[in-house]
JSON list of C-alpha atoms in Angstrom, two decimals:
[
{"chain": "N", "resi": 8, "resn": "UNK", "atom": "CA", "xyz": [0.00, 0.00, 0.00]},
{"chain": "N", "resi": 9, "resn": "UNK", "atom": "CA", "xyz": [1.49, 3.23, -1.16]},
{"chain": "N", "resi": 10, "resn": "UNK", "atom": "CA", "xyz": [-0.04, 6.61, -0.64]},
{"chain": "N", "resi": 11, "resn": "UNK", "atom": "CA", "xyz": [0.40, 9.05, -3.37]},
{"chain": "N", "resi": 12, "resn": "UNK", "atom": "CA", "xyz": [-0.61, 13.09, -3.04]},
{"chain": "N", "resi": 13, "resn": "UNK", "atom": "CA", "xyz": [-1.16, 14.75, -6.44]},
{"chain": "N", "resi": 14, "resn": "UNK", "atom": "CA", "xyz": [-1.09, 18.25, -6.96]},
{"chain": "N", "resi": 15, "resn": "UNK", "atom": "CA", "xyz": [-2.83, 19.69, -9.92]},
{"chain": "N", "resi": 16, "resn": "UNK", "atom": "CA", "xyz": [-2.83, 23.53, -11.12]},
{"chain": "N", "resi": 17, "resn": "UNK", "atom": "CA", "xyz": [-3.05, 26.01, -13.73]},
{"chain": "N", "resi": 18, "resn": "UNK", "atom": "CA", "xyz": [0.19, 26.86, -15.35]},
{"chain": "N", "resi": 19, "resn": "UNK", "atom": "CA", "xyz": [2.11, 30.14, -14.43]},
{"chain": "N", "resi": 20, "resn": "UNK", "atom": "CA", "xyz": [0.31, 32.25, -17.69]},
{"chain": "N", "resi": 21, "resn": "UNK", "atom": "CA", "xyz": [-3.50, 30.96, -17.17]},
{"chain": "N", "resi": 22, "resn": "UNK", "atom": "CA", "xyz": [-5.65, 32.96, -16.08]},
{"chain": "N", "resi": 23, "resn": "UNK", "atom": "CA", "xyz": [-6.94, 31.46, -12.18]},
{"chain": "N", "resi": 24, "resn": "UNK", "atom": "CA", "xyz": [-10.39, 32.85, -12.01]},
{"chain": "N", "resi": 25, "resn": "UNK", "atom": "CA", "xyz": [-11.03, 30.70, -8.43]},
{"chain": "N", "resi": 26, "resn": "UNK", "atom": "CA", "xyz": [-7.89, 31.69, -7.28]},
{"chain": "N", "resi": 27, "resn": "UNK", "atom": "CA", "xyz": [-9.09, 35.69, -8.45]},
{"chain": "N", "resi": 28, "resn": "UNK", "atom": "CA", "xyz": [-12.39, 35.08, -7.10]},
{"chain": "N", "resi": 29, "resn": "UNK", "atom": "CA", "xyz": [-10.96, 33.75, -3.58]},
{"chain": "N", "resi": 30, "resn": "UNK", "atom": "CA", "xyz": [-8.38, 36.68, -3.43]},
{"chain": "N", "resi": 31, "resn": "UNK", "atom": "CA", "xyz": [-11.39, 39.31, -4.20]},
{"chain": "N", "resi": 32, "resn": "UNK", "atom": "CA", "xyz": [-13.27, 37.55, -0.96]},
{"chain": "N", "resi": 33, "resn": "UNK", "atom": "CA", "xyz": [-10.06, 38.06, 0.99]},
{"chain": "N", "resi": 34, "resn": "UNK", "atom": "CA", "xyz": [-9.88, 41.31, 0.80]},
{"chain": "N", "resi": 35, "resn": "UNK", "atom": "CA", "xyz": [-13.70, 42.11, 1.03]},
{"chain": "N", "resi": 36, "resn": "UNK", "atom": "CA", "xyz": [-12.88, 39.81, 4.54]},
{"chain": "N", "resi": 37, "resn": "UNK", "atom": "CA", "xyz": [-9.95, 42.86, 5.31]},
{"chain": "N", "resi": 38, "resn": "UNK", "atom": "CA", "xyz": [-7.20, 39.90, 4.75]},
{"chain": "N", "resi": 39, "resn": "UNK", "atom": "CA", "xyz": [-5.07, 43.20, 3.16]},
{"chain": "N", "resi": 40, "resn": "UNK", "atom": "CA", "xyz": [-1.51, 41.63, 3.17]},
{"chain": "N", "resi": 41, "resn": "UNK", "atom": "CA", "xyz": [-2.63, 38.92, 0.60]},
{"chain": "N", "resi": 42, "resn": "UNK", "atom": "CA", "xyz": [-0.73, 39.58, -3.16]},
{"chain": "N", "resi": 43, "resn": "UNK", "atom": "CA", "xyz": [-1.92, 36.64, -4.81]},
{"chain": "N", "resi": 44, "resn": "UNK", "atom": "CA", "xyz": [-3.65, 33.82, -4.63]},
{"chain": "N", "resi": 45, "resn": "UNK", "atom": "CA", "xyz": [-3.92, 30.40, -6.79]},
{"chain": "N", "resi": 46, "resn": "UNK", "atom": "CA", "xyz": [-6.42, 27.19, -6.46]},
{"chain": "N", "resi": 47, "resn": "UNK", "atom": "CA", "xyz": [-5.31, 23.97, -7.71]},
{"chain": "N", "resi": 48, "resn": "UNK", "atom": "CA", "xyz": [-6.53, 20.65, -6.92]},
{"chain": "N", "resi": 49, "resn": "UNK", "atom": "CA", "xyz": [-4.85, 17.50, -4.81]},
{"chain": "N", "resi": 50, "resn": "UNK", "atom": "CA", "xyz": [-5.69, 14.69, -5.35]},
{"chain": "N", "resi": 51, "resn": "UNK", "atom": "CA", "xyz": [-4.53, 11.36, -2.84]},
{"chain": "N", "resi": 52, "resn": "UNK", "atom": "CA", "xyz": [-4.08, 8.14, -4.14]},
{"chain": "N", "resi": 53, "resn": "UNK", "atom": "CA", "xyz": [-3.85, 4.92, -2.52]},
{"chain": "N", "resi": 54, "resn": "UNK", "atom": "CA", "xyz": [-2.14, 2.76, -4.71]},
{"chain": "N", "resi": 55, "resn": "UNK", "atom": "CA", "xyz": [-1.86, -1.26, -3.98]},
{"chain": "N", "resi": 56, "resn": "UNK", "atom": "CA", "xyz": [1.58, -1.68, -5.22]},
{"chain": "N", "resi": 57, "resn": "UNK", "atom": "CA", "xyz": [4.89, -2.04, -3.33]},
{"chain": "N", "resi": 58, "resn": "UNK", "atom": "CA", "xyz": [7.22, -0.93, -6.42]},
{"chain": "N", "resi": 59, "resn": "UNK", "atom": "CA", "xyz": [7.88, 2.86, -6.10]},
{"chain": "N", "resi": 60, "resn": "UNK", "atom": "CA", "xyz": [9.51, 3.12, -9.50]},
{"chain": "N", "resi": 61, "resn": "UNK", "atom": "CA", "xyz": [6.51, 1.15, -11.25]},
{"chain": "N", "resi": 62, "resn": "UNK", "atom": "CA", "xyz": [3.85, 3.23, -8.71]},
{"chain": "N", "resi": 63, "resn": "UNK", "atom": "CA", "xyz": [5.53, 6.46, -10.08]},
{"chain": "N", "resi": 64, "resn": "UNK", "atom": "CA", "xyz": [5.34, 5.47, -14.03]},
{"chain": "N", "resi": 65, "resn": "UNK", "atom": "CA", "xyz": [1.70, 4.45, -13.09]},
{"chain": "N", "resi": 66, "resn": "UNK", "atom": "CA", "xyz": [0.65, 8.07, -11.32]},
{"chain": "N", "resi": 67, "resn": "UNK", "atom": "CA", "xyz": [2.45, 9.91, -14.28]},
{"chain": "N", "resi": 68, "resn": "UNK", "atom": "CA", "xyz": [0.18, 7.96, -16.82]},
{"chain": "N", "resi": 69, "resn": "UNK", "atom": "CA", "xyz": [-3.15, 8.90, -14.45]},
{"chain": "N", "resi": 70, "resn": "UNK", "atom": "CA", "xyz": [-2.14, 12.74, -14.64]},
{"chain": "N", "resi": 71, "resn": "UNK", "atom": "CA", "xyz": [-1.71, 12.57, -18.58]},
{"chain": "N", "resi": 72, "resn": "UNK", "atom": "CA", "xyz": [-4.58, 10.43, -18.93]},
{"chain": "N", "resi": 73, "resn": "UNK", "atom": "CA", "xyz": [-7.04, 11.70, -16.68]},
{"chain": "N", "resi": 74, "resn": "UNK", "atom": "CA", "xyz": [-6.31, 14.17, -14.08]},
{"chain": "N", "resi": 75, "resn": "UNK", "atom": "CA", "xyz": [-4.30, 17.02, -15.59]},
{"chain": "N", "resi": 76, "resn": "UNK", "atom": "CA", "xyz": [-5.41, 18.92, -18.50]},
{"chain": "N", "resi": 77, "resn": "UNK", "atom": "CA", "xyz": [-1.96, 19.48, -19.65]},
{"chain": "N", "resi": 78, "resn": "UNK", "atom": "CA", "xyz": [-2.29, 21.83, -22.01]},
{"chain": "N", "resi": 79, "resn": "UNK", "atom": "CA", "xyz": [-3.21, 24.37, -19.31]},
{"chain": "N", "resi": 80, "resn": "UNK", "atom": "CA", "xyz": [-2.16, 22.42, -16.38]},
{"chain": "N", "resi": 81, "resn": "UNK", "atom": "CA", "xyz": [0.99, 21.30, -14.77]},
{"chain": "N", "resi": 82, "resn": "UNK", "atom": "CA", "xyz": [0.88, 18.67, -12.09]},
{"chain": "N", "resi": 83, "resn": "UNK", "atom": "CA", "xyz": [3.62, 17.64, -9.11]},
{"chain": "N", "resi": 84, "resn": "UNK", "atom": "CA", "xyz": [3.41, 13.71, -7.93]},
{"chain": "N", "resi": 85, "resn": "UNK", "atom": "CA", "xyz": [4.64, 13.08, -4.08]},
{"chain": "N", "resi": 86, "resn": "UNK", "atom": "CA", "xyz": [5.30, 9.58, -2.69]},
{"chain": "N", "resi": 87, "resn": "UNK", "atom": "CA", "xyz": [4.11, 9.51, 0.91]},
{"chain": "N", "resi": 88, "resn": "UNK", "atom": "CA", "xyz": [5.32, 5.65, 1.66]},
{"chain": "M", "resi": 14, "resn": "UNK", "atom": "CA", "xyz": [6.70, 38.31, 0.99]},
{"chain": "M", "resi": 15, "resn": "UNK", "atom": "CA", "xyz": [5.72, 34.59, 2.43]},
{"chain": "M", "resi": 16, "resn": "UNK", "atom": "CA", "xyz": [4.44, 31.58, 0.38]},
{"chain": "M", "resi": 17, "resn": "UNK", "atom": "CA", "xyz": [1.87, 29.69, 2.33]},
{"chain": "M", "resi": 18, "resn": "UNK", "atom": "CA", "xyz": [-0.02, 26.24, 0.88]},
{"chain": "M", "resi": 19, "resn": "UNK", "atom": "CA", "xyz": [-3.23, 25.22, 2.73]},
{"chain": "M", "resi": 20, "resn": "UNK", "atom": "CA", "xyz": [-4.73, 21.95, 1.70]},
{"chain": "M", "resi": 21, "resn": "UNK", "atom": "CA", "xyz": [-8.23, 21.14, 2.44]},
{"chain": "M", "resi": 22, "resn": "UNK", "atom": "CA", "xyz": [-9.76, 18.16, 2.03]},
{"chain": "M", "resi": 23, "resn": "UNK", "atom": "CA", "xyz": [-13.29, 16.45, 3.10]},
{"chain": "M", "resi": 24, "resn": "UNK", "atom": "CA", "xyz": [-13.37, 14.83, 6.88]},
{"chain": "M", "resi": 25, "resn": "UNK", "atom": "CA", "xyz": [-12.38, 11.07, 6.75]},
{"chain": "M", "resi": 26, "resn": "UNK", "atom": "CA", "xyz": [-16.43, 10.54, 7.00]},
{"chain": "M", "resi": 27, "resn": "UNK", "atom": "CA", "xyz": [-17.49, 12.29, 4.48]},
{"chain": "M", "resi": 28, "resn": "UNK", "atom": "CA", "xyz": [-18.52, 10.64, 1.21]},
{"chain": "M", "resi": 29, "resn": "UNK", "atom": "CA", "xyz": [-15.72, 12.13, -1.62]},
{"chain": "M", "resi": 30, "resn": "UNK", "atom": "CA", "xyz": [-17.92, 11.66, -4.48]},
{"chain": "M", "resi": 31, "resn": "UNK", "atom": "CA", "xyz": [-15.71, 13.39, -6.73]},
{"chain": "M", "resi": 32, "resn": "UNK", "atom": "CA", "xyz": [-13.24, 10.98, -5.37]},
{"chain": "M", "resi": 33, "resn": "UNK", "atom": "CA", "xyz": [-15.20, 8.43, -5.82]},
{"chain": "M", "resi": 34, "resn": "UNK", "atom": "CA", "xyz": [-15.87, 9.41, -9.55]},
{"chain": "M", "resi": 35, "resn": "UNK", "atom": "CA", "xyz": [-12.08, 9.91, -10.14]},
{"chain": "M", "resi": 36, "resn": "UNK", "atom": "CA", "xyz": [-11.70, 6.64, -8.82]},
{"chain": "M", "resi": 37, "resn": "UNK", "atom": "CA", "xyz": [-14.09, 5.04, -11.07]},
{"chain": "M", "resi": 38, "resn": "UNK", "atom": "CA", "xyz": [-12.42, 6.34, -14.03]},
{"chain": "M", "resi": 39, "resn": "UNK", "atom": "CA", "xyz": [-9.51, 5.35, -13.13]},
{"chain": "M", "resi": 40, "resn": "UNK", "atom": "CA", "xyz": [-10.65, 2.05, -13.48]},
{"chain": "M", "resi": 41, "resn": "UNK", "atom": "CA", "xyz": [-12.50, 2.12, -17.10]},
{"chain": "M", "resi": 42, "resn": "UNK", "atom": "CA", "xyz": [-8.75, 3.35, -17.94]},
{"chain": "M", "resi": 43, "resn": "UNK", "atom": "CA", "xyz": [-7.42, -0.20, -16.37]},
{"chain": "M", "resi": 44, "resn": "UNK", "atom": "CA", "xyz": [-5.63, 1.14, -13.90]},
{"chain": "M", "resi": 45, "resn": "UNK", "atom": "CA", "xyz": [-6.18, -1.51, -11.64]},
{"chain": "M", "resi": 46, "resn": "UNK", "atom": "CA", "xyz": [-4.24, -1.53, -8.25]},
{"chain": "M", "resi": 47, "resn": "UNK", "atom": "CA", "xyz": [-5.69, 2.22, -7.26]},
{"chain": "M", "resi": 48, "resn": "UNK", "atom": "CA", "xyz": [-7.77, 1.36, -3.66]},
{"chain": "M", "resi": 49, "resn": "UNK", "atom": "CA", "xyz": [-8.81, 4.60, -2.44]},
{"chain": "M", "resi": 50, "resn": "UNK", "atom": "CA", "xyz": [-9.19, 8.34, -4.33]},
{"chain": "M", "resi": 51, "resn": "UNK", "atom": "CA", "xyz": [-9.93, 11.44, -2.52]},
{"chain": "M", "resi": 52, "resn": "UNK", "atom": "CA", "xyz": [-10.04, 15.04, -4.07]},
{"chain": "M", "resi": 53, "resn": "UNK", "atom": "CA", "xyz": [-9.25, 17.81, -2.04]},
{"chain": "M", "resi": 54, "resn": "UNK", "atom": "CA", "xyz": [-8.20, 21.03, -3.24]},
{"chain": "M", "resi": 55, "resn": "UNK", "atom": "CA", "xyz": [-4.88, 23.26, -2.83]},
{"chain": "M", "resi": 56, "resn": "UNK", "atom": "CA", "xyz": [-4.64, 27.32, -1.95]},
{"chain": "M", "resi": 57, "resn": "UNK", "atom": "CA", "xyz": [-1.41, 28.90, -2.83]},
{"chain": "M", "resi": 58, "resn": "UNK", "atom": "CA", "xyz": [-1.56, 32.19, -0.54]},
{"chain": "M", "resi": 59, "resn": "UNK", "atom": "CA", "xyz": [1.46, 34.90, -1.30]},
{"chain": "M", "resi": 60, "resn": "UNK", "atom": "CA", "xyz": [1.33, 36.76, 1.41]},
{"chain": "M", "resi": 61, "resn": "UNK", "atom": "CA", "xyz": [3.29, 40.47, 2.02]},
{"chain": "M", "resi": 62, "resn": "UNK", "atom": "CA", "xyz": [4.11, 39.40, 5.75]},
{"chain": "M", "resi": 63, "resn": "UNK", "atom": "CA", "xyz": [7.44, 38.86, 7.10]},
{"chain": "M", "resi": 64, "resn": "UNK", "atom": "CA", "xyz": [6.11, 37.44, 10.70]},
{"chain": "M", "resi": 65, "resn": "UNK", "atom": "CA", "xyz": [5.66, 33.81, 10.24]},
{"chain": "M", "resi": 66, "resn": "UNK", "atom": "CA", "xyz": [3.28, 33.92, 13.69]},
{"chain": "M", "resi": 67, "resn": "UNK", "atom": "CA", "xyz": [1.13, 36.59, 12.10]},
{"chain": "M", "resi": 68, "resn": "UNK", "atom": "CA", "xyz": [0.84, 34.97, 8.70]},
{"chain": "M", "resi": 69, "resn": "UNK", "atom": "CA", "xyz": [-0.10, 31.54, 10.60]},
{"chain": "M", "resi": 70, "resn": "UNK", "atom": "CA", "xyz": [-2.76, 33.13, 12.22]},
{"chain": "M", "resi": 71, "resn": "UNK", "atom": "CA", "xyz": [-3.87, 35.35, 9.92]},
{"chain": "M", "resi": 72, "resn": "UNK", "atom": "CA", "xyz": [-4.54, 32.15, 7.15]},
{"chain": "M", "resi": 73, "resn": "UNK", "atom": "CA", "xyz": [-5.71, 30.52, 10.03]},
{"chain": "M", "resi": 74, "resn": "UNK", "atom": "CA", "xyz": [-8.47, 32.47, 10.03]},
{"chain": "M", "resi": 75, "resn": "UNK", "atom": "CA", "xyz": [-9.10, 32.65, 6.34]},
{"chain": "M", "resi": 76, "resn": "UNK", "atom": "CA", "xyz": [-9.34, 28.84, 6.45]},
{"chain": "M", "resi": 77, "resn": "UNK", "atom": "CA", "xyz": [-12.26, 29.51, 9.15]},
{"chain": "M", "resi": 78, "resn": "UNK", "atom": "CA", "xyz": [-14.09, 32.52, 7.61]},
{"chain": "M", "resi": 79, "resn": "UNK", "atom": "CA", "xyz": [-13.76, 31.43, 3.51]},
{"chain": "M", "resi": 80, "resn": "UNK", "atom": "CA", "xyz": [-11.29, 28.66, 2.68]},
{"chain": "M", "resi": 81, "resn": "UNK", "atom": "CA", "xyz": [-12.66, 25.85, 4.68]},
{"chain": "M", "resi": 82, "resn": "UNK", "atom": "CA", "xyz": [-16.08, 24.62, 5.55]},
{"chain": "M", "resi": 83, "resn": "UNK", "atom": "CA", "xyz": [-15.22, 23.18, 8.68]},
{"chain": "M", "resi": 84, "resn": "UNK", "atom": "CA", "xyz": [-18.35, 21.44, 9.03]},
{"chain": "M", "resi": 85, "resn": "UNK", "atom": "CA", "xyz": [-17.55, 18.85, 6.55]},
{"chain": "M", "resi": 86, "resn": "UNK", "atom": "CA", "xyz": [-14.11, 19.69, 5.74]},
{"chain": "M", "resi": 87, "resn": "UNK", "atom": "CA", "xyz": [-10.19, 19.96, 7.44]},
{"chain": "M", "resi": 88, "resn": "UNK", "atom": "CA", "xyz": [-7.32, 21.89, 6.54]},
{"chain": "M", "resi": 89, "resn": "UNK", "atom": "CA", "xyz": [-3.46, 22.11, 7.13]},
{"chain": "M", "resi": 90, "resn": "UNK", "atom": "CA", "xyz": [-1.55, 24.85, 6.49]},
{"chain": "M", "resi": 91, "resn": "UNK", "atom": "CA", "xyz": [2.21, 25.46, 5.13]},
{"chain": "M", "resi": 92, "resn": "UNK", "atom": "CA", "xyz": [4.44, 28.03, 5.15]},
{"chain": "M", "resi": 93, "resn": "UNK", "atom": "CA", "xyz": [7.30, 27.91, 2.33]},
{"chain": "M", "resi": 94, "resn": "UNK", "atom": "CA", "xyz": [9.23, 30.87, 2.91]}
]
């Protein structure tokens, strides 16, 4: 058993309109010290495989398959244990 | 200028059914040895603080005012630099 933490967000030129949303709350809230803000999704995986190498190859296939849109998105994958 | 990541995620209780949808296609893809999904989502904060103790407990509060609905959901928070 392997847990696996995905994060998934926009890339650096996309425009975030969450993460401008969520700042635009902020400061309606008086949070004034906040310069930017960006959402992104995480995703956690538990993975039933032992193999770390084989686990990684697998959660890099999931993210270009399925859970990053690439063209827009970039994605970091963490191994936990 | 201070980079802080909060993470928030659904209570272990709570049904994930985006999770549970990621999870599911995951599967029609073959990937066969995932065992549990869960879908949280990521907040990348820049923050013009120098005073890590204020910047704790000033997204501290952010988490409990907007971020977080800490009825059904937890965070954990992360200061970078």
């Amino acid at each position: 058993m392997m847990k696996v933490i995905v994060n998934v967000f926009l890339k650096a030129g996309v425009l975030d309109s969450q993460g401008k949303a969520v700042h635009h709350a902020l400061e309606s809230l008086h949070f004034d010290n906040v310069s930017d803000v960006r959402v992104g999704k995480q995703i956690v995986l538990k993975l039933d495989e032992s193999d770390e190498v084989k686990a990684m190859a697998d959660v890099t296939k999931m993210c270009e398959e399925l859970l990053a849109n690439t063209v827009i998105e970039d994605y970091n994958i963490e191994l936990v244990k």
